[in-house]
Amino acid sequence: MNFEGSKEVKSGVDKVWKFMTAPENMVQCMPDVQSYNIVDSKTVQAKLKVGIGFIKEIFDSEITFAEIEAGKKLLITVNSKAKANSATIKIEVSVDGDDTKSTLKWNVDAIMAGRLASIGQRYIQKVSDKIVEQSFVCMTQKLLA
Amino acid sequence: MEVLQTHKGEVKAANKYIGKNIKIREDVKLVQGKGHYIDDLELPGTLHMAYATSTYGHARIKKIDTSKCFTIPGVLYVVTGEELKSRLSPFMEIATPPSGNLRDYPLAVDKVRYYGEPVAAIVATDPYIAEDAAELVDVEYELLPVVLDGEKSLEQDAPLVHENIGSNVVWKGVWDLGDTESAFDRADLIVEDVVRTHRYASVPLETNGMVASYDEGSNIITVHSVNQMPMFSLPLICAALGIPPSGFRMIVPPNVGGAFGGKIINYTHITLVSYLTRILKKPVKYVETRTENITFGTHNNERIYHVSLAARKDGKVLGVRMKAIDNCGAYPRYEPAGAVIWAQVVPGIYDVRDIYVEFIQVLSNKGPTGPVRGYSRVQHNFMWERMMNALAKKLNMDPTEVRFKNLIQPEKMPYVGPSNTIYDGGNYPASFKRLLDTLEYKKWRDLQAKSRPDGRLIGIGVAAVIDSGANNFSQIKIINKDFPASGNSDVGMVIVDQFGDIVARTGTTDQGQSHATTFSQIVAEVFDTDPEEIKFQEGFDSISNIWAAHSGAYASRSAVIAGTALYYAARNLKQKVLKIAQSIMDEPISDLDIKNKEVFSKVSGKKIPLAKVASVAWSDVGLLPDGIDPGLMSYAIYKPDFKFNMPDERNRINNTLTYSYSIHATVVEVDPETFQIKILKHVVISDPGTIINPLVVEGQEMGATLHGISAALSENLVYDDDGILLSSNFWDYNVIGAKQMPDLELLQDVTRSTSSVLGVRGIGEGGGGPIGSIINAVEDAVTPLNIKLISSNISSYDLFSLNRKNEVI
């Protein structure tokens, strides 16, 4: 499953980059985070609640952050497991712009497996899209705060 | 009125009970909930097993952590493939090496090969605890690329499903029958096409289930299971467990809630619960959930045909060449039997003798396949019916006209086909004509033509299937000449007990086919006694009941083979009764007969109750005439002669004993806006041979037809590109219900089978007929939209998508 999106932010590139490379900021923007533990500057363990229709699961997730291109491109990898479900999501986020405004672009490559993938396949794309969208909306709001 | 005729040619008087609509005795009991099914069995102290299953279609197992399971009170044992690998032998394979070296265990070993494959089994004090614990099994996977399509599976760089066999090929063979080169040289035209059959399932009302217990004293494992082919499964299970058959008792409960082929390859679960009961010293039970049943129960083989058909311009087919690629999923559990079973119906219902078939069966990362109603022949019959339509289209002929040109003529019956199958009677052209008359074919064609300008999409389709019944296991020797089974056999036992009651038993299992009613009618006919008076003792038991090595209920064989064994047993017992009565009554045996549980003299009118004869036979044995052993118990084993009993060098063999046909005609209307498909009329004609009970036969034919309609229009096992099964429950895998079913008109043109002793034909499997007639009808309906169908399944969504691709609208 692959999808992408973009968002304009009224903040400069440096500010955005600083924000997105701080794992705590990013994790707090993921919807339905039940709890999290920052392991180091590049790794977070979190419990994420994901619901597709009436099926809801709490995923034990390990989220890692790796710079692809300093100040420009970041790879966030989420490895999640829940009861009879698993997901591997790779989110490539790039930031471009100037000192006053930036454009965030993301490209998501997700492999969903297990019961949620089997039963909820027809909704997964939309739900995943929505979750990522919400995360970036949260990010832009926090940057403006 | 049917005549019961023995294989020696003697003709009895007109039948009194065979052929009668006698009330089905099982029905009242079952609708009142008085049946005994596997899940009703709760042995004291029973533990329950649940599976943790693979979340991926293909992945290496790096680590399995089961420790969290034990945090739930009540969890007693967790087993993984790693343990089984060292404690069990892999299941025996039908194929020879290299694919015969494939290693199959009840749980995934080293890697998972399809979505939903069991990776661990949890045993707990109740089923809900076991299921909860199964979700705590933590598996670390390394993802591997999947191969899902049969043709892609053959590509050089395709991922290997089982690395140790070096390719994804399970088996391949060639049937070079007649002279196709000459046929193609003589042809006016060649039609080439691709035909695909889709993956669907058996979906019985009751899923698979089994209860195993272990008696340390006798060192015997007893398994109650719904297995429909127990004597095939028993050696596989015993070999895997490393125990002799004498240490394993297999029992099938009196009632099994449907099978349709889907209860043959459940031996993997039986082996596992047997293994666990021996460790835990307590009964262990497993009953599949619906999702498990759909995910790994039994899937029908997907097949791709590349066909070239040579014909004259008058529509006569001269020859056909094809390459068939059969996708059997991740484990060939009953396979590659399907790679030869299609050959039971090589020419379909058509008189075509020059046929070349290259058949390849391959592995993929999909669920295991196995027999599904009409096993392996549904696909082949479908191919014929699609090609007949393709030829008609090319010649601009009516599809029924092309068929009339090619049907096997009645004077050629019994018809020895190009692969030595012996079609055992029937008048195909007359039946086809009657079918079209009943459908009012011309009227529908006229309406179709008249309504097309108004945008109405009406279509008419016809298709036939041969339901080949009572299989000859020798055909498996085409795959593996050392395969230790051939022919077929079953047993019948008839007892007149000490009170004079007539009791019958066979080695078959009943999955809802009304064996008690049917078999009682056979025995009743011999004893001229009301069938209600015949006690039929149901339930298979490998230790305490009778069986033959081929016993079970599969391949449309029960009435044909077990029914004959029972007939012989009854006939032999009747002779013994008369011999004893002769001495009691002091009458010549030629004057005696039996009626309504009394022995009477046709000359003097003198009579004695059967109970009196039974009393002498069983207990008052001092009165028995010289040379007569005590007891009134007769056992007969029947092994049919298939004439061409073994395969020759060109793979020719008579694969089954009887060949019942059914031809289906369907009228559909497709909504031009929503593309919804509605069946306006569906008519079926068949020849089941001598009918024992018309109600039972009608039920079988109706069930088979509905299964086929559901397969064509609804049931479809869909995998995504990563190998995740998307239709694993009744939300997504829709079995058509009574409300969606059209009215059916079932016709019969009855002729005796020239091969079976009782004249009957197997009729349990004719499930594929509607698939061909519906697909042909839908394609006919959407002719104005220039839509071509390839698959055996069609939905309104598919039609909508195909229409968009064509950009017609």
Short mmCIF file of C-alpha atoms in Angstrom, two decimals, chain B residues 404-676:
data_model
loop_
_atom_site.label_atom_id
_atom_site.label_comp_id
_atom_site.label_asym_id
_atom_site.label_seq_id
_atom_site.Cartn_x
_atom_site.Cartn_y
_atom_site.Cartn_z
CA PHE B 404 -25.91 -30.61 -31.01
CA LYS B 405 -23.19 -31.15 -33.64
CA ASN B 406 -20.84 -32.58 -31.06
CA LEU B 407 -22.89 -34.43 -28.44
CA ILE B 408 -22.15 -38.11 -27.95
CA GLN B 409 -24.96 -40.00 -29.66
CA PRO B 410 -27.03 -42.58 -27.72
CA GLU B 411 -26.17 -45.41 -30.10
CA LYS B 412 -22.53 -45.03 -29.08
CA MET B 413 -23.37 -45.85 -25.45
CA PRO B 414 -21.66 -47.25 -23.51
CA TYR B 415 -19.13 -44.82 -24.92
CA VAL B 416 -15.45 -45.63 -24.58
CA GLY B 417 -13.81 -42.23 -24.63
CA PRO B 418 -10.37 -41.32 -25.93
CA SER B 419 -8.82 -42.00 -22.52
CA ASN B 420 -10.77 -45.25 -21.98
CA THR B 421 -13.41 -43.79 -19.71
CA ILE B 422 -16.62 -45.77 -20.22
CA TYR B 423 -19.62 -43.45 -20.21
CA ASP B 424 -22.37 -45.74 -18.96
CA GLY B 425 -25.44 -44.67 -20.89
CA GLY B 426 -27.76 -41.75 -21.37
CA ASN B 427 -29.30 -39.96 -24.32
CA TYR B 428 -27.53 -36.62 -24.42
CA PRO B 429 -29.19 -35.14 -27.54
CA ALA B 430 -32.71 -36.02 -26.40
CA SER B 431 -32.08 -34.60 -22.95
CA PHE B 432 -30.55 -31.45 -24.36
CA LYS B 433 -33.56 -30.94 -26.60
CA ARG B 434 -35.93 -31.47 -23.67
CA LEU B 435 -33.93 -29.00 -21.61
CA LEU B 436 -34.16 -26.32 -24.31
CA ASP B 437 -37.88 -26.96 -24.77
CA THR B 438 -38.50 -26.61 -21.05
CA LEU B 439 -36.44 -23.45 -20.91
CA GLU B 440 -38.42 -22.10 -23.89
CA TYR B 441 -35.13 -21.31 -25.57
CA LYS B 442 -36.61 -19.76 -28.70
CA LYS B 443 -38.93 -17.55 -26.73
CA TRP B 444 -36.02 -16.13 -24.74
CA ARG B 445 -33.91 -15.61 -27.87
CA ASP B 446 -36.79 -13.68 -29.42
CA LEU B 447 -37.23 -11.57 -26.30
CA GLN B 448 -33.49 -10.93 -26.19
CA ALA B 449 -33.48 -9.67 -29.77
CA LYS B 450 -36.59 -7.60 -29.26
CA SER B 451 -35.45 -5.97 -26.02
CA ARG B 452 -31.83 -5.16 -26.91
CA PRO B 453 -32.76 -1.93 -28.71
CA ASP B 454 -34.43 -0.83 -25.47
CA GLY B 455 -31.16 -1.38 -23.61
CA ARG B 456 -32.21 -4.56 -21.82
CA LEU B 457 -29.35 -7.03 -21.37
CA ILE B 458 -30.81 -10.52 -21.42
CA GLY B 459 -28.54 -13.52 -21.90
CA ILE B 460 -28.97 -17.25 -22.31
CA GLY B 461 -26.33 -19.82 -21.47
CA VAL B 462 -26.06 -23.57 -21.44
CA ALA B 463 -23.40 -25.87 -20.04
CA ALA B 464 -22.98 -29.47 -19.02
CA VAL B 465 -21.03 -31.40 -16.46
CA ILE B 466 -20.21 -35.04 -16.15
CA ASP B 467 -20.42 -36.13 -12.54
CA SER B 468 -18.07 -39.08 -12.66
CA GLY B 469 -18.73 -41.23 -9.62
CA ALA B 470 -17.14 -44.13 -7.75
CA ASN B 471 -13.52 -43.40 -8.53
CA ASN B 472 -10.84 -45.84 -9.54
CA PHE B 473 -7.80 -45.10 -7.36
CA SER B 474 -5.52 -46.70 -9.96
CA GLN B 475 -5.53 -43.35 -11.77
CA ILE B 476 -3.18 -42.05 -9.06
CA LYS B 477 -0.58 -44.48 -10.40
CA ILE B 478 -0.24 -42.09 -13.34
CA ILE B 479 1.41 -39.78 -10.80
CA ASN B 480 3.17 -42.38 -8.72
CA LYS B 481 3.22 -45.97 -9.94
CA ASP B 482 4.08 -47.14 -6.42
CA PHE B 483 1.09 -45.40 -4.83
CA PRO B 484 -0.35 -48.15 -2.64
CA ALA B 485 -4.00 -47.96 -3.69
CA SER B 486 -6.01 -48.92 -6.72
CA GLY B 487 -9.59 -49.71 -7.69
CA ASN B 488 -12.24 -49.06 -5.10
CA SER B 489 -14.16 -51.13 -2.57
CA ASP B 490 -16.63 -50.91 0.25
CA VAL B 491 -18.48 -53.19 2.59
CA GLY B 492 -22.01 -53.93 3.59
CA MET B 493 -23.21 -55.91 6.54
CA VAL B 494 -26.74 -57.06 7.17
CA ILE B 495 -27.81 -58.73 10.40
CA VAL B 496 -31.09 -60.28 11.43
CA ASP B 497 -30.72 -59.97 15.19
CA GLN B 498 -32.09 -62.29 17.88
CA PHE B 499 -35.44 -60.47 17.89
CA GLY B 500 -35.78 -60.70 14.13
CA ASP B 501 -34.94 -57.06 13.43
CA ILE B 502 -33.03 -56.36 10.23
CA VAL B 503 -29.96 -54.22 10.83
CA ALA B 504 -27.64 -52.80 8.15
CA ARG B 505 -24.19 -51.20 8.26
CA THR B 506 -21.69 -49.95 5.69
CA GLY B 507 -18.24 -48.42 5.76
CA THR B 508 -19.49 -45.06 4.51
CA THR B 509 -19.78 -41.86 6.49
CA ASP B 510 -22.91 -39.72 6.21
CA GLN B 511 -22.53 -35.97 5.73
CA GLY B 512 -26.18 -35.29 5.12
CA GLN B 513 -26.76 -37.52 2.09
CA SER B 514 -29.50 -39.55 3.88
CA HIS B 515 -27.62 -42.83 3.81
CA ALA B 516 -29.94 -44.43 6.37
CA THR B 517 -32.95 -43.82 4.14
CA THR B 518 -31.26 -44.84 0.92
CA PHE B 519 -29.49 -47.95 2.17
CA SER B 520 -32.59 -49.11 4.05
CA GLN B 521 -34.50 -49.06 0.77
CA ILE B 522 -31.94 -51.39 -0.83
CA VAL B 523 -32.16 -53.87 2.04
CA ALA B 524 -35.96 -53.50 2.18
CA GLU B 525 -36.15 -54.42 -1.48
CA VAL B 526 -34.29 -57.68 -0.89
CA PHE B 527 -36.34 -58.61 2.20
CA ASP B 528 -39.63 -57.22 0.82
CA THR B 529 -40.10 -55.41 4.09
CA ASP B 530 -41.10 -51.83 4.83
CA PRO B 531 -37.88 -49.70 4.86
CA GLU B 532 -39.02 -48.20 8.17
CA GLU B 533 -38.40 -51.65 9.62
CA ILE B 534 -34.76 -51.66 8.57
CA LYS B 535 -32.42 -50.35 11.24
CA PHE B 536 -29.41 -48.61 9.75
CA GLN B 537 -26.52 -48.13 12.14
CA GLU B 538 -24.61 -44.99 11.21
CA GLY B 539 -21.13 -43.98 12.20
CA PHE B 540 -17.70 -45.07 11.14
CA ASP B 541 -15.45 -46.83 13.65
CA SER B 542 -12.13 -48.33 12.55
CA ILE B 543 -12.09 -50.76 15.47
CA SER B 544 -15.65 -51.81 16.16
CA ASN B 545 -17.46 -51.32 12.86
CA ILE B 546 -16.91 -52.61 9.36
CA TRP B 547 -14.82 -50.82 6.76
CA ALA B 548 -12.83 -51.38 3.60
CA ALA B 549 -9.63 -49.56 2.71
CA HIS B 550 -11.58 -47.15 0.48
CA SER B 551 -14.46 -46.53 2.89
CA GLY B 552 -15.88 -43.08 3.43
CA ALA B 553 -18.17 -40.75 1.51
CA TYR B 554 -16.50 -38.95 -1.37
CA ALA B 555 -16.37 -39.06 -5.17
CA SER B 556 -20.10 -39.82 -5.53
CA ARG B 557 -19.50 -43.42 -4.54
CA SER B 558 -21.72 -44.39 -1.60
CA ALA B 559 -24.83 -45.63 -3.41
CA VAL B 560 -22.81 -47.14 -6.25
CA ILE B 561 -20.24 -49.08 -4.23
CA ALA B 562 -21.45 -49.39 -0.63
CA GLY B 563 -25.02 -49.79 -1.91
CA THR B 564 -23.93 -52.76 -4.02
CA ALA B 565 -22.00 -54.33 -1.14
CA LEU B 566 -25.08 -53.97 1.01
CA TYR B 567 -27.26 -55.48 -1.71
CA TYR B 568 -24.97 -58.52 -1.91
CA ALA B 569 -24.87 -58.87 1.87
CA ALA B 570 -28.67 -58.71 2.06
CA ARG B 571 -29.07 -61.20 -0.76
CA ASN B 572 -26.66 -63.65 0.84
CA LEU B 573 -28.33 -63.32 4.22
CA LYS B 574 -31.72 -63.91 2.72
CA GLN B 575 -30.50 -67.23 1.35
CA LYS B 576 -29.29 -68.26 4.78
CA VAL B 577 -32.61 -67.27 6.35
CA LEU B 578 -34.45 -69.38 3.79
CA LYS B 579 -32.16 -72.36 4.36
CA ILE B 580 -32.84 -72.30 8.08
CA ALA B 581 -36.57 -71.69 7.54
CA GLN B 582 -36.67 -74.63 5.18
CA SER B 583 -35.70 -76.96 8.01
CA ILE B 584 -38.04 -75.29 10.51
CA MET B 585 -41.03 -75.23 8.14
CA ASP B 586 -40.24 -78.45 6.35
CA GLU B 587 -40.92 -76.84 3.01
CA PRO B 588 -38.69 -76.85 -0.10
CA ILE B 589 -36.52 -73.74 -0.25
CA SER B 590 -37.73 -72.95 -3.74
CA ASP B 591 -41.24 -72.40 -2.33
CA LEU B 592 -40.10 -69.94 0.32
CA ASP B 593 -39.79 -66.20 0.31
CA ILE B 594 -39.73 -63.32 2.79
CA LYS B 595 -42.23 -60.50 3.18
CA ASN B 596 -42.81 -58.07 6.01
CA LYS B 597 -40.41 -59.88 8.33
CA GLU B 598 -42.10 -63.22 7.82
CA VAL B 599 -40.92 -66.26 5.91
CA PHE B 600 -43.79 -67.75 3.92
CA SER B 601 -44.43 -70.57 1.50
CA LYS B 602 -45.65 -69.42 -1.89
CA VAL B 603 -47.32 -72.85 -2.25
CA SER B 604 -48.78 -73.82 1.12
CA GLY B 605 -49.26 -70.34 2.54
CA LYS B 606 -47.60 -71.46 5.74
CA LYS B 607 -45.54 -68.74 7.44
CA ILE B 608 -43.28 -68.12 10.39
CA PRO B 609 -41.92 -64.84 11.77
CA LEU B 610 -38.36 -63.87 10.95
CA ALA B 611 -37.86 -63.73 14.71
CA LYS B 612 -38.38 -67.50 14.87
CA VAL B 613 -35.64 -68.09 12.29
CA ALA B 614 -33.42 -65.65 14.18
CA SER B 615 -34.02 -67.45 17.46
CA VAL B 616 -32.85 -70.75 15.94
CA ALA B 617 -29.92 -69.10 14.16
CA TRP B 618 -28.57 -67.23 17.17
CA SER B 619 -29.46 -69.20 20.28
CA ASP B 620 -31.45 -72.38 19.63
CA VAL B 621 -28.54 -73.54 17.53
CA GLY B 622 -29.06 -77.25 18.17
CA LEU B 623 -31.93 -77.01 15.69
CA LEU B 624 -29.75 -75.64 12.90
CA PRO B 625 -29.45 -77.85 9.82
CA ASP B 626 -26.09 -79.50 9.21
CA GLY B 627 -23.50 -77.24 7.62
CA ILE B 628 -25.15 -73.97 8.70
CA ASP B 629 -23.14 -71.80 11.09
CA PRO B 630 -24.91 -70.04 13.97
CA GLY B 631 -25.92 -66.41 13.58
CA LEU B 632 -27.62 -64.34 10.91
CA MET B 633 -24.96 -61.93 9.86
CA SER B 634 -23.78 -61.38 6.32
CA TYR B 635 -20.79 -59.35 5.24
CA ALA B 636 -20.01 -58.52 1.64
CA ILE B 637 -17.19 -56.52 0.16
CA TYR B 638 -17.66 -55.15 -3.32
CA LYS B 639 -14.82 -54.27 -5.68
CA PRO B 640 -16.06 -53.06 -9.05
CA ASP B 641 -14.44 -54.06 -12.31
CA PHE B 642 -13.61 -50.89 -14.21
CA LYS B 643 -12.67 -52.88 -17.37
CA PHE B 644 -9.70 -50.59 -18.00
CA ASN B 645 -8.50 -50.99 -14.47
CA MET B 646 -4.95 -49.67 -14.69
CA PRO B 647 -3.42 -46.75 -16.62
CA ASP B 648 -1.58 -47.62 -19.83
CA GLU B 649 1.46 -45.87 -21.27
CA ARG B 650 -0.73 -43.05 -22.63
CA ASN B 651 -2.43 -42.52 -19.24
CA ARG B 652 -5.63 -44.15 -20.47
CA ILE B 653 -7.78 -45.73 -17.80
CA ASN B 654 -11.44 -45.94 -16.85
CA ASN B 655 -11.13 -43.51 -13.96
CA THR B 656 -14.56 -44.06 -12.43
CA LEU B 657 -17.42 -46.51 -12.64
CA THR B 658 -20.36 -44.22 -13.45
CA TYR B 659 -20.72 -41.00 -15.42
CA SER B 660 -23.85 -39.07 -14.64
CA TYR B 661 -24.39 -35.96 -16.69
CA SER B 662 -26.34 -32.84 -15.94
CA ILE B 663 -26.98 -30.04 -18.39
CA HIS B 664 -27.90 -26.57 -17.16
CA ALA B 665 -29.64 -23.75 -18.98
CA THR B 666 -29.77 -20.26 -17.51
CA VAL B 667 -31.43 -17.03 -18.51
CA VAL B 668 -30.01 -13.90 -16.87
CA GLU B 669 -30.66 -10.23 -17.04
CA VAL B 670 -27.91 -7.72 -16.35
CA ASP B 671 -28.92 -4.29 -15.14
CA PRO B 672 -27.31 -1.84 -17.60
CA GLU B 673 -26.67 0.73 -14.87
CA THR B 674 -25.76 -1.26 -11.76
CA PHE B 675 -24.58 -4.37 -13.60
CA GLN B 676 -26.40 -6.52 -11.10
#
